[in-house]
CSV table of C-alpha atoms in Angstrom, one decimal:
chain,number,residue,atom,x,y,z
A,424,MET,CA,-22.5,-1.5,-15.4
A,425,LEU,CA,-20.9,-3.2,-13.2
A,426,ARG,CA,-18.3,-4.9,-15.6
A,427,LYS,CA,-17.2,-1.4,-17.0
A,428,LEU,CA,-16.2,-0.3,-13.6
A,429,LEU,CA,-14.8,-3.4,-13.1
A,430,ASN,CA,-12.5,-3.2,-16.1
A,431,TRP,CA,-11.6,0.6,-15.5
A,432,LEU,CA,-10.6,0.1,-11.9
A,433,GLY,CA,-8.2,-3.2,-13.3
A,434,VAL,CA,-10.1,-5.5,-10.9
A,435,THR,CA,-11.2,-9.0,-11.5
A,436,LYS,CA,-15.2,-9.6,-11.5
A,437,ALA,CA,-14.4,-11.8,-8.1
A,438,THR,CA,-12.6,-8.9,-6.2
A,439,GLY,CA,-15.6,-6.6,-7.7
A,440,TYR,CA,-18.3,-9.0,-5.9
A,441,ALA,CA,-16.6,-9.1,-3.3
A,442,TRP,CA,-16.2,-5.4,-2.5
A,443,LEU,CA,-19.5,-5.0,-3.5
A,444,LYS,CA,-20.7,-7.8,-0.8
A,445,ARG,CA,-18.7,-5.9,1.7
A,446,TRP,CA,-19.9,-2.6,0.7
A,447,ASN,CA,-23.5,-4.0,1.4
A,448,SER,CA,-23.2,-5.2,4.5
A,449,ARG,CA,-20.5,-3.2,6.3
A,450,GLY,CA,-21.0,-0.3,4.4
A,451,TYR,CA,-17.9,2.8,3.8
A,452,GLU,CA,-16.2,1.1,6.2
A,453,GLY,CA,-16.4,-2.7,4.6
A,454,ILE,CA,-14.5,-1.6,1.6
A,455,ILE,CA,-11.5,0.0,3.7
A,456,PRO,CA,-8.4,-1.9,3.1
A,457,GLU,CA,-7.7,-4.2,6.0
A,458,PHE,CA,-3.8,-4.9,6.5
A,459,GLY,CA,-3.4,-7.5,9.4
A,460,GLY,CA,-1.7,-10.4,8.4
A,461,GLY,CA,1.8,-11.1,7.0
A,462,ARG,CA,5.4,-11.6,8.7
A,463,PRO,CA,6.1,-9.7,11.8
A,464,PHE,CA,8.8,-6.6,11.7
A,465,LYS,CA,11.9,-8.3,13.0
A,466,LEU,CA,13.5,-4.4,13.2
A,467,THR,CA,12.9,-2.7,16.7
A,468,GLU,CA,11.0,0.7,16.3
A,469,GLU,CA,14.3,2.4,16.6
A,470,GLN,CA,16.2,0.5,14.2
A,471,LYS,CA,13.4,1.5,11.9
A,472,GLU,CA,13.6,4.9,13.1
A,473,GLU,CA,17.7,4.7,12.4
A,474,LEU,CA,17.1,2.8,8.6
A,475,TYR,CA,15.0,5.7,7.7
A,476,ARG,CA,16.8,8.4,9.1
A,477,ASN,CA,19.5,6.6,7.2
A,478,ALA,CA,17.7,6.8,3.9
A,479,GLN,CA,16.8,10.4,4.3
A,480,GLY,CA,20.1,11.3,4.4
A,481,LYS,CA,21.4,9.5,1.6
A,482,ARG,CA,18.7,10.5,-0.5
A,483,MET,CA,19.6,14.3,0.0
A,484,ASP,CA,23.5,13.2,-0.4
A,485,ASN,CA,22.4,12.4,-3.7
A,486,GLU,CA,20.5,15.1,-5.0
A,487,GLY,CA,22.0,17.4,-7.0
A,488,SER,CA,24.7,14.7,-8.1
A,489,SER,CA,25.2,14.1,-12.5
A,490,GLY,CA,24.7,10.8,-11.8
A,491,SER,CA,27.5,9.0,-12.0
A,492,HIS,CA,29.0,6.8,-9.1
């Protein structure tokens, strides 16, 4: 049964058993993804906000275009 579920979810046996172990030890909290690693952002909060605003503006400017540039 577990193998069928893992195939359906598209995860490896090792991942499935790691999830099961965390579920058994911590319940629902154990299976919530924990994103704590990775390289820190190089952008300041202000730079991220400006980038987001610019990206939103570009998306709006491109709506309705014929696709030719």
